[in-house]
Short mmCIF file of C-alpha atoms (C1' of nucleotides) in Angstrom, two decimals:
data_model
loop_
_atom_site.label_atom_id
_atom_site.label_comp_id
_atom_site.label_asym_id
_atom_site.label_seq_id
_atom_site.Cartn_x
_atom_site.Cartn_y
_atom_site.Cartn_z
CA MET A 58 -9.85 -139.82 101.87
CA ALA A 59 -6.69 -141.42 103.25
CA ASN A 60 -4.87 -139.91 106.20
CA ALA A 61 -1.99 -137.71 105.15
CA THR A 62 1.41 -138.12 106.71
CA THR A 63 3.34 -135.27 105.13
CA THR A 64 2.24 -131.67 104.69
CA GLN A 65 2.24 -132.11 100.91
CA GLU A 66 -0.03 -135.13 101.12
CA LEU A 67 -2.33 -133.27 103.49
CA GLN A 68 -2.62 -130.30 101.14
CA ALA A 69 -3.14 -132.64 98.19
CA SER A 70 -6.02 -134.38 99.91
CA ILE A 71 -7.57 -131.04 100.85
CA LEU A 72 -7.26 -129.86 97.24
CA ALA A 73 -8.85 -133.07 95.97
CA ALA A 74 -11.78 -132.75 98.34
CA ALA A 75 -12.14 -129.06 97.51
CA LYS A 76 -12.22 -129.73 93.77
CA GLU A 77 -15.18 -132.09 94.19
CA GLU A 78 -17.05 -129.70 96.47
CA PHE A 79 -16.49 -126.60 94.32
CA ALA A 80 -17.55 -128.47 91.17
CA ARG A 81 -20.67 -129.86 92.79
CA GLU A 82 -21.81 -126.74 94.65
CA GLY A 83 -20.08 -123.80 92.97
CA LEU A 84 -17.74 -121.34 94.67
CA LYS A 85 -20.40 -119.70 96.81
CA GLY A 86 -22.26 -122.92 97.51
CA ALA A 87 -19.20 -124.84 98.67
CA ARG A 88 -18.92 -125.40 102.43
CA LEU A 89 -15.53 -125.46 104.11
CA GLN A 90 -16.94 -127.85 106.69
CA ARG A 91 -17.78 -130.45 104.04
CA ILE A 92 -14.35 -130.10 102.42
CA ALA A 93 -12.69 -130.50 105.82
CA ASP A 94 -14.80 -133.56 106.62
CA ALA A 95 -14.01 -135.19 103.27
CA ALA A 96 -10.30 -134.61 103.80
CA ASN A 97 -10.47 -135.70 107.46
CA VAL A 98 -9.11 -132.47 108.91
CA PRO A 99 -10.67 -129.82 111.17
CA LYS A 100 -11.93 -126.72 109.40
CA ALA A 101 -9.38 -124.54 111.20
CA THR A 102 -6.50 -126.67 109.91
CA LEU A 103 -7.77 -126.22 106.39
CA LEU A 104 -7.85 -122.46 106.88
CA TYR A 105 -4.35 -122.52 108.32
CA HIS A 106 -2.95 -124.07 105.13
CA PHE A 107 -5.05 -122.01 102.71
CA LYS A 108 -5.66 -118.50 103.99
CA SER A 109 -9.28 -118.21 102.86
CA LYS A 110 -12.01 -119.91 100.85
CA THR A 111 -11.14 -117.84 97.78
CA LYS A 112 -7.44 -118.68 98.04
CA LEU A 113 -8.31 -122.36 98.30
CA TYR A 114 -10.48 -122.07 95.19
CA GLN A 115 -7.68 -120.39 93.25
CA ALA A 116 -5.26 -123.08 94.39
CA VAL A 117 -7.60 -125.74 93.04
CA LEU A 118 -7.80 -123.98 89.68
CA GLU A 119 -4.02 -123.62 89.48
CA THR A 120 -3.52 -127.30 90.25
CA ILE A 121 -5.88 -128.28 87.45
CA LEU A 122 -4.31 -125.90 84.95
CA SER A 123 -0.75 -126.98 85.65
CA SER A 124 -1.69 -130.63 85.24
CA TRP A 125 -3.28 -129.80 81.89
CA ASP A 126 -0.25 -127.83 80.77
CA GLN A 127 1.83 -130.94 81.41
CA GLY A 128 -0.56 -133.19 79.53
CA PHE A 129 -0.65 -131.09 76.38
CA GLU A 130 2.89 -129.76 76.12
CA ASN A 131 4.15 -132.68 74.03
CA LEU A 132 1.50 -132.06 71.39
CA THR A 133 3.83 -130.39 68.91
CA PRO A 134 2.50 -129.22 65.55
CA GLN A 135 5.69 -130.31 63.78
CA SER A 136 4.24 -133.66 62.96
CA ASP A 137 1.71 -134.67 60.34
CA PRO A 138 -1.69 -132.88 60.57
CA LYS A 139 -3.48 -136.21 60.75
CA VAL A 140 -1.31 -137.39 63.64
CA PHE A 141 -1.66 -134.03 65.36
CA PHE A 142 -5.48 -133.94 65.30
CA ASN A 143 -5.67 -137.60 66.27
CA GLN A 144 -3.44 -137.01 69.28
CA LEU A 145 -5.31 -133.86 70.29
CA ILE A 146 -8.72 -135.52 70.16
CA HIS A 147 -7.51 -138.63 71.94
CA ALA A 148 -5.81 -136.62 74.69
CA LYS A 149 -8.86 -134.44 75.30
CA VAL A 150 -11.30 -137.37 75.45
CA GLN A 151 -8.93 -139.18 77.77
CA ALA A 152 -8.80 -136.12 80.03
CA ALA A 153 -12.60 -136.04 80.06
CA LEU A 154 -12.61 -139.66 81.21
CA LEU A 155 -9.87 -139.35 83.82
CA ASP A 156 -11.04 -136.12 85.46
CA PRO A 157 -14.44 -134.84 84.36
CA VAL A 158 -14.75 -132.88 87.57
CA ALA A 159 -11.78 -130.70 86.66
CA SER A 160 -13.30 -129.96 83.27
CA LYS A 161 -16.63 -129.03 84.84
CA LEU A 162 -15.03 -126.70 87.35
CA PHE A 163 -13.07 -124.96 84.61
CA ALA A 164 -16.18 -124.65 82.46
CA MET A 165 -18.24 -123.15 85.27
CA GLU A 166 -15.52 -120.60 85.90
CA ILE A 167 -15.46 -119.55 82.22
CA MET A 168 -19.25 -119.35 82.06
CA GLN A 169 -19.33 -116.96 84.99
CA GLY A 170 -16.92 -114.66 83.19
CA ALA A 171 -13.66 -116.26 84.34
CA PRO A 172 -13.07 -113.74 87.17
CA HIS A 173 -10.38 -115.93 88.74
CA LEU A 174 -8.41 -116.93 85.67
CA SER A 175 -8.49 -114.07 83.21
CA ASN A 176 -4.72 -113.85 83.67
CA HIS A 177 -4.24 -117.45 82.69
CA LEU A 178 -6.42 -117.02 79.62
CA GLN A 179 -4.46 -114.00 78.45
CA GLN A 180 -1.00 -115.32 79.25
CA LYS A 181 -1.20 -119.03 78.54
CA VAL A 182 -4.26 -120.00 76.50
CA LYS A 183 -4.16 -117.08 74.08
CA PRO A 184 -0.51 -117.56 72.99
CA TRP A 185 -1.04 -121.32 72.61
CA PHE A 186 -4.19 -120.66 70.57
CA ARG A 187 -2.50 -118.12 68.26
CA GLN A 188 0.34 -120.54 67.68
CA GLN A 189 -2.03 -123.35 66.74
CA VAL A 190 -3.99 -121.09 64.40
CA LEU A 191 -0.80 -120.09 62.58
CA VAL A 192 0.32 -123.69 62.14
CA ILE A 193 -3.07 -124.82 60.86
CA GLU A 194 -3.22 -121.87 58.47
CA GLN A 195 0.16 -122.88 57.12
CA TRP A 196 -1.02 -126.46 56.62
CA MET A 197 -4.06 -125.16 54.75
CA LEU A 198 -1.94 -122.96 52.50
CA GLU A 199 0.19 -125.99 51.70
CA GLY A 200 -2.96 -127.87 50.77
CA ARG A 201 -2.38 -130.55 53.39
CA LEU A 202 -5.99 -130.30 54.61
CA ARG A 203 -9.22 -128.66 53.54
CA SER A 204 -9.34 -124.88 53.97
CA THR A 205 -11.67 -123.63 56.69
CA ASP A 206 -11.56 -121.21 59.61
CA PRO A 207 -8.73 -122.47 61.86
CA ALA A 208 -9.97 -120.69 64.99
CA ARG A 209 -13.47 -122.12 64.75
CA LEU A 210 -11.98 -125.51 63.96
CA ILE A 211 -10.14 -125.46 67.29
CA PHE A 212 -13.31 -124.34 69.09
CA LEU A 213 -15.13 -127.24 67.46
CA ILE A 214 -12.60 -129.78 68.73
CA TRP A 215 -12.63 -128.27 72.23
CA ALA A 216 -16.42 -128.25 72.35
CA ALA A 217 -16.86 -131.75 70.93
CA THR A 218 -14.45 -133.33 73.41
CA GLN A 219 -15.26 -131.34 76.54
CA HIS A 220 -18.94 -132.08 76.05
CA TYR A 221 -18.35 -135.64 77.27
CA ALA A 222 -16.89 -134.36 80.53
CA ASP A 223 -19.09 -131.34 81.19
CA PHE A 224 -22.42 -132.88 80.15
CA GLN A 225 -21.55 -136.38 81.29
CA THR A 226 -24.78 -136.63 83.28
CA GLN A 227 -26.88 -135.94 80.22
CA VAL A 228 -24.76 -138.03 77.85
CA LEU A 229 -24.90 -141.12 80.07
CA SER A 230 -28.62 -140.73 80.61
CA LEU A 231 -29.36 -140.44 76.89
CA MET A 232 -27.08 -143.39 76.03
CA ASN A 233 -28.55 -145.51 78.83
CA ARG A 234 -25.17 -146.07 80.42
CA GLN A 235 -24.13 -146.06 84.04
CA GLU A 236 -20.55 -144.86 83.85
CA PHE A 237 -18.05 -143.40 81.42
CA ASP A 238 -15.61 -146.30 81.16
CA GLN A 239 -12.60 -146.86 78.95
CA ALA A 240 -14.58 -148.65 76.25
CA LEU A 241 -16.99 -145.72 75.95
CA ALA A 242 -14.05 -143.32 75.80
CA ASP A 243 -12.40 -145.32 73.03
CA GLU A 244 -15.58 -145.45 70.95
CA THR A 245 -16.00 -141.71 71.47
CA SER A 246 -12.52 -140.67 70.43
CA GLU A 247 -12.71 -142.99 67.47
CA PHE A 248 -16.01 -141.43 66.36
CA LEU A 249 -14.73 -137.88 66.80
CA ALA A 250 -11.40 -138.51 65.10
CA SER A 251 -13.05 -140.27 62.20
CA PHE A 252 -15.74 -137.63 61.74
CA LEU A 253 -13.55 -134.56 62.12
CA LEU A 254 -10.67 -135.89 60.00
CA HIS A 255 -13.17 -136.80 57.28
CA GLY A 256 -14.49 -133.25 57.45
CA LEU A 257 -10.93 -131.99 56.91
CA ASP A 258 -10.31 -134.34 53.94
CA LEU A 259 -7.62 -136.11 55.96
CA MET B 136 -35.73 -102.82 84.33
CA ALA B 137 -38.98 -101.07 83.39
CA ASN B 138 -41.75 -100.67 85.94
CA ALA B 139 -44.37 -103.35 85.65
CA THR B 140 -48.02 -102.47 85.52
CA THR B 141 -49.65 -105.89 85.53
CA THR B 142 -48.82 -108.86 87.72
CA GLN B 143 -47.64 -110.81 84.70
CA GLU B 144 -45.24 -108.08 83.69
CA LEU B 145 -43.98 -107.84 87.25
CA GLN B 146 -43.29 -111.54 87.44
CA ALA B 147 -41.64 -111.48 84.02
CA SER B 148 -39.26 -108.74 85.07
CA ILE B 149 -38.43 -110.62 88.28
CA LEU B 150 -37.74 -113.77 86.26
CA ALA B 151 -35.52 -111.85 83.86
CA ALA B 152 -33.50 -110.32 86.67
CA ALA B 153 -33.28 -113.69 88.42
CA LYS B 154 -32.00 -115.42 85.28
CA GLU B 155 -29.08 -112.99 85.06
CA GLU B 156 -28.26 -113.27 88.75
CA PHE B 157 -28.46 -117.07 88.90
CA ALA B 158 -26.29 -117.42 85.77
CA ARG B 159 -23.67 -114.98 87.05
CA GLU B 160 -23.49 -116.19 90.65
CA GLY B 161 -24.91 -119.69 90.70
CA LEU B 162 -27.91 -120.83 92.74
CA LYS B 163 -26.20 -120.54 96.12
CA GLY B 164 -24.31 -117.37 95.23
CA ALA B 165 -27.37 -115.50 93.97
CA ARG B 166 -28.72 -112.78 96.29
CA LEU B 167 -32.44 -112.09 96.46
CA GLN B 168 -31.66 -108.48 97.30
CA ARG B 169 -29.79 -107.96 94.02
CA ILE B 170 -32.59 -109.62 92.04
CA ALA B 171 -35.17 -107.42 93.77
CA ASP B 172 -33.10 -104.29 93.12
CA ALA B 173 -32.65 -105.14 89.43
CA ALA B 174 -36.40 -105.70 89.08
CA ASN B 175 -37.25 -102.59 91.12
CA VAL B 176 -39.30 -104.38 93.75
CA PRO B 177 -38.80 -104.90 97.47
CA LYS B 178 -37.38 -108.25 98.44
CA ALA B 179 -40.52 -109.18 100.35
CA THR B 180 -42.65 -108.63 97.24
CA LEU B 181 -40.43 -110.98 95.32
CA LEU B 182 -40.89 -113.62 98.02
CA TYR B 183 -44.62 -113.09 97.97
CA HIS B 184 -44.82 -113.98 94.28
CA PHE B 185 -42.31 -116.82 94.39
CA LYS B 186 -42.48 -118.73 97.66
CA SER B 187 -38.73 -119.24 98.10
CA LYS B 188 -35.36 -118.83 96.43
CA THR B 189 -35.44 -122.43 95.19
CA LYS B 190 -38.94 -122.01 93.75
CA LEU B 191 -37.82 -118.87 91.94
CA TYR B 192 -34.86 -120.76 90.50
CA GLN B 193 -37.08 -123.57 89.28
CA ALA B 194 -39.47 -121.05 87.73
CA VAL B 195 -36.56 -119.51 85.82
CA LEU B 196 -35.52 -122.92 84.49
CA GLU B 197 -39.07 -123.73 83.43
CA THR B 198 -39.41 -120.44 81.61
CA ILE B 199 -36.23 -121.11 79.66
CA LEU B 200 -37.19 -124.67 78.80
CA SER B 201 -40.66 -123.77 77.60
CA SER B 202 -39.27 -121.03 75.35
CA TRP B 203 -36.83 -123.55 73.86
CA ASP B 204 -39.58 -126.10 73.31
CA GLN B 205 -41.42 -123.49 71.28
CA GLY B 206 -38.34 -122.60 69.24
CA PHE B 207 -37.52 -126.14 68.20
CA GLU B 208 -40.91 -127.75 67.76
CA ASN B 209 -41.16 -126.84 64.09
CA LEU B 210 -37.90 -128.61 63.30
CA THR B 211 -39.51 -131.69 61.81
CA PRO B 212 -37.38 -134.56 60.50
CA GLN B 213 -39.76 -135.11 57.59
CA SER B 214 -37.80 -132.80 55.37
CA ASP B 215 -34.52 -133.31 53.56
CA PRO B 216 -31.54 -134.20 55.81
CA LYS B 217 -29.58 -131.27 54.48
CA VAL B 218 -32.38 -128.85 55.22
CA PHE B 219 -32.91 -130.41 58.65
CA PHE B 220 -29.29 -130.10 59.80
CA ASN B 221 -29.04 -126.60 58.35
CA GLN B 222 -32.12 -125.51 60.26
CA LEU B 223 -30.98 -127.16 63.48
CA ILE B 224 -27.52 -125.55 63.41
CA HIS B 225 -28.88 -122.16 62.47
CA ALA B 226 -31.54 -122.25 65.18
CA LYS B 227 -29.07 -123.26 67.88
CA VAL B 228 -26.50 -120.62 66.95
CA GLN B 229 -29.25 -118.02 66.84
CA ALA B 230 -30.39 -119.09 70.32
CA ALA B 231 -26.81 -118.73 71.52
CA LEU B 232 -26.76 -115.18 70.19
CA LEU B 233 -30.18 -114.14 71.46
CA ASP B 234 -29.91 -115.56 74.97
CA PRO B 235 -26.48 -116.87 75.96
CA VAL B 236 -27.38 -116.44 79.62
CA ALA B 237 -30.14 -119.03 79.37
CA SER B 238 -27.75 -121.50 77.79
CA LYS B 239 -25.17 -120.93 80.52
CA LEU B 240 -27.68 -121.40 83.30
CA PHE B 241 -28.90 -124.65 81.75
CA ALA B 242 -25.31 -125.86 81.30
CA MET B 243 -24.40 -125.11 84.90
CA GLU B 244 -27.42 -127.02 86.08
CA ILE B 245 -26.47 -130.08 84.01
CA MET B 246 -22.84 -129.95 85.16
CA GLN B 247 -23.92 -130.02 88.78
CA GLY B 248 -25.89 -133.18 88.14
CA ALA B 249 -29.17 -131.58 87.02
CA PRO B 250 -30.83 -131.91 90.46
CA HIS B 251 -33.64 -129.53 89.46
CA LEU B 252 -34.47 -130.82 86.01
CA SER B 253 -33.92 -134.56 85.95
CA ASN B 254 -37.65 -134.87 85.31
CA HIS B 255 -37.46 -132.67 82.24
CA LEU B 256 -34.50 -134.63 80.88
CA GLN B 257 -36.32 -137.92 81.26
CA GLN B 258 -39.71 -136.79 80.01
CA LYS B 259 -38.92 -134.27 77.30
CA VAL B 260 -35.31 -134.40 76.13
CA LYS B 261 -34.97 -138.18 76.10
CA PRO B 262 -38.05 -138.86 73.88
CA TRP B 263 -37.03 -136.06 71.50
CA PHE B 264 -33.52 -137.49 71.35
CA ARG B 265 -34.66 -141.07 70.68
CA GLN B 266 -36.93 -139.82 67.93
CA GLN B 267 -34.11 -137.92 66.24
CA VAL B 268 -31.78 -140.91 66.48
CA LEU B 269 -34.35 -143.14 64.79
CA VAL B 270 -34.90 -140.70 61.94
CA ILE B 271 -31.18 -140.22 61.34
CA GLU B 272 -30.62 -143.97 61.42
CA GLN B 273 -33.31 -144.37 58.79
CA TRP B 274 -31.68 -141.72 56.61
CA MET B 275 -28.36 -143.53 56.94
CA LEU B 276 -29.92 -146.86 55.99
CA GLU B 277 -31.38 -145.20 52.91
CA GLY B 278 -27.91 -143.93 52.05
CA ARG B 279 -28.98 -140.30 52.18
CA LEU B 280 -25.95 -139.38 54.31
CA ARG B 281 -22.74 -141.00 55.48
CA SER B 282 -23.18 -143.69 58.14
CA THR B 283 -21.92 -142.77 61.58
CA ASP B 284 -23.15 -142.92 65.17
CA PRO B 285 -26.40 -140.87 65.21
CA ALA B 286 -26.34 -140.25 68.96
CA ARG B 287 -22.81 -138.90 68.98
CA LEU B 288 -23.64 -136.85 65.89
CA ILE B 289 -26.37 -135.07 67.81
CA PHE B 290 -24.04 -134.53 70.77
CA LEU B 291 -21.51 -133.04 68.37
CA ILE B 292 -24.01 -130.53 67.01
CA TRP B 293 -25.20 -129.59 70.49
CA ALA B 294 -21.65 -129.14 71.74
CA ALA B 295 -20.45 -127.20 68.72
CA THR B 296 -23.29 -124.70 68.84
CA GLN B 297 -23.70 -124.29 72.59
CA HIS B 298 -19.98 -123.60 72.91
CA TYR B 299 -20.55 -120.13 71.46
CA ALA B 300 -23.04 -119.31 74.20
CA ASP B 301 -21.47 -121.06 77.19
CA PHE B 302 -17.84 -120.12 76.49
CA GLN B 303 -18.65 -116.76 74.94
CA THR B 304 -16.16 -115.01 77.23
CA GLN B 305 -13.32 -117.20 76.03
CA VAL B 306 -14.39 -117.21 72.38
CA LEU B 307 -14.62 -113.42 72.17
CA SER B 308 -11.29 -113.00 73.93
CA LEU B 309 -9.50 -115.41 71.60
CA MET B 310 -11.08 -113.85 68.51
CA ASN B 311 -10.31 -110.33 69.71
CA ARG B 312 -13.94 -109.30 69.51
CA GLN B 313 -16.03 -107.20 71.85
CA GLU B 314 -19.49 -108.64 71.36
CA PHE B 315 -21.26 -111.51 69.70
CA ASP B 316 -23.18 -109.64 67.02
CA GLN B 317 -25.33 -110.87 64.15
CA ALA B 318 -22.43 -110.89 61.69
CA LEU B 319 -20.37 -113.13 63.97
CA ALA B 320 -23.37 -115.41 64.43
CA ASP B 321 -23.87 -115.69 60.68
CA GLU B 322 -20.23 -116.52 60.04
CA THR B 323 -20.38 -119.11 62.80
CA SER B 324 -23.47 -120.92 61.63
CA GLU B 325 -22.14 -120.87 58.09
CA PHE B 326 -18.86 -122.43 59.24
CA LEU B 327 -20.57 -125.09 61.32
CA ALA B 328 -23.15 -125.97 58.68
CA SER B 329 -20.52 -126.19 55.97
CA PHE B 330 -18.11 -128.26 58.05
CA LEU B 331 -20.63 -130.66 59.51
CA LEU B 332 -22.56 -131.20 56.29
CA HIS B 333 -19.29 -131.87 54.50
CA GLY B 334 -18.46 -134.45 57.18
CA LEU B 335 -21.80 -136.13 56.46
CA ASP B 336 -21.24 -136.14 52.67
CA LEU B 337 -24.22 -133.82 52.25
"C1'" DG C 178 -51.03 -107.05 97.09
"C1'" DT C 179 -47.18 -104.13 98.88
"C1'" DC C 180 -43.78 -102.91 102.07
"C1'" DT C 181 -40.83 -102.19 106.76
"C1'" DA C 182 -38.74 -104.25 110.29
"C1'" DT C 183 -36.91 -108.12 112.29
"C1'" DA C 184 -36.18 -113.05 113.75
"C1'" DC C 185 -33.32 -116.68 113.02
"C1'" DC C 186 -29.75 -119.35 111.19
"C1'" DC C 187 -25.63 -120.48 109.02
"C1'" DG C 188 -20.92 -120.14 107.56
"C1'" DG C 189 -16.29 -117.90 107.15
"C1'" DA C 190 -12.78 -116.49 109.85
"C1'" DT C 191 -10.12 -115.91 114.24
"C1'" DA C 192 -8.40 -116.29 119.07
"C1'" DG C 193 -5.82 -118.75 121.88
"C1'" DA C 194 -4.73 -123.24 124.35
"C1'" DC C 195 -1.91 -127.18 123.44
"C1'" DG D 101 1.28 -127.16 113.24
"C1'" DT D 102 -3.19 -128.74 115.20
"C1'" DC D 103 -7.57 -128.12 117.21
"C1'" DT D 104 -11.85 -126.16 120.22
"C1'" DA D 105 -14.70 -122.59 120.94
"C1'" DT D 106 -16.54 -118.46 119.46
"C1'" DC D 107 -17.40 -114.10 117.11
"C1'" DC D 108 -19.72 -111.60 113.70
"C1'" DG D 109 -21.58 -110.44 109.24
"C1'" DG D 110 -24.87 -111.39 106.07
"C1'" DG D 111 -28.84 -113.67 103.91
"C1'" DT D 112 -33.43 -116.14 103.80
"C1'" DA D 113 -37.75 -115.93 105.28
"C1'" DT D 114 -41.64 -114.12 108.03
"C1'" DA D 115 -44.62 -111.12 110.92
"C1'" DG D 116 -47.64 -107.74 110.68
"C1'" DA D 117 -48.98 -102.77 109.43
"C1'" DC D 118 -51.03 -100.49 105.55
#
DNA sequence: GTCTATACCCGGATAGAC
DNA sequence: GTCTATCCGGGTATAGAC
């Protein structure tokens, strides 16, 4: 971890180190000492910038979520269904490649009941989800794709793409690969897009 | 938790309590005292039966894995592809309904790099997986279903079904439901079977 | 085999000098 | 804002009576 010159850079390097530690060890298992060492700062300095371990954890989650919000905001449903699903699948697989650790941390938080981001789920994810369901329903009424359950269709796309980030260890082991590189990501999004669009008669 | 009369029943109730605690809090976050309280035994008794916290955790994982091995062993690939995929999807959704906690615990372990079950992955999951891939490839060569990547097809089915166990909190919230009951499970496996079989031209 | 009491350690948080 | 030294609570594991 590079030395930070400004306060912002310092906090960014602490957040990066914390993300890795929290994902690898869980909230309770994470050690402030290891995070501090990885970011090259004394433990007390870390606690000066982020009041407590819990606050640091929440800051990590917020950083991840805001970066995702940016990445998905230009996915408008105004376009063609085919283009929309292609973009969505490609963006999610790309996110799994670029930052699997973020996806894992988010997943672990949800699995434990999402105690630290129930607000975000209610206020951000739920409205986005309802919006998508309405648009897809409309497309189905217009006969532009095969009629199925729109909500479960979205779950299917989420699950299929996130799997490559969250279960990367298992996926790589079963495919006899060492790392999740760009070529593997391209093959994966091509497979998923082709299979899911075929299932939608697109 | 009911009082145990035999040693086996005692250990089973400890394992059940431990599964809940480990899934909710993670390995490091789990507290032996809470597990002991939930199982109605003193903490020292728990440590007498299972040497250490880590050993208890591994015992929980082994119990889950052996119950899964039993549940899936009669899914032979000798039958019709349609019947096979129908059975597989139904069995996995049913497992998600019956014991979502087990699925979550397994998922968390994989996400953290599977340090306590890399042996099981290599010796049990990998052979099973290779076998399934071969059978599906054969079916595809015979033209009995649409040709795609067999490995990623299996990942897709795993991801799609496990999602309802691992992300149950999020799924229920977005569907405005309180609990994952049998009706919801039936609708879900029907959706998944219909969608995936359609995507395979079955 | 079961339980009470306790040893021992580790980690989050703070005090206070610089 | 940064860092050293330290406090203190809590949790695993064990010792030893029954």
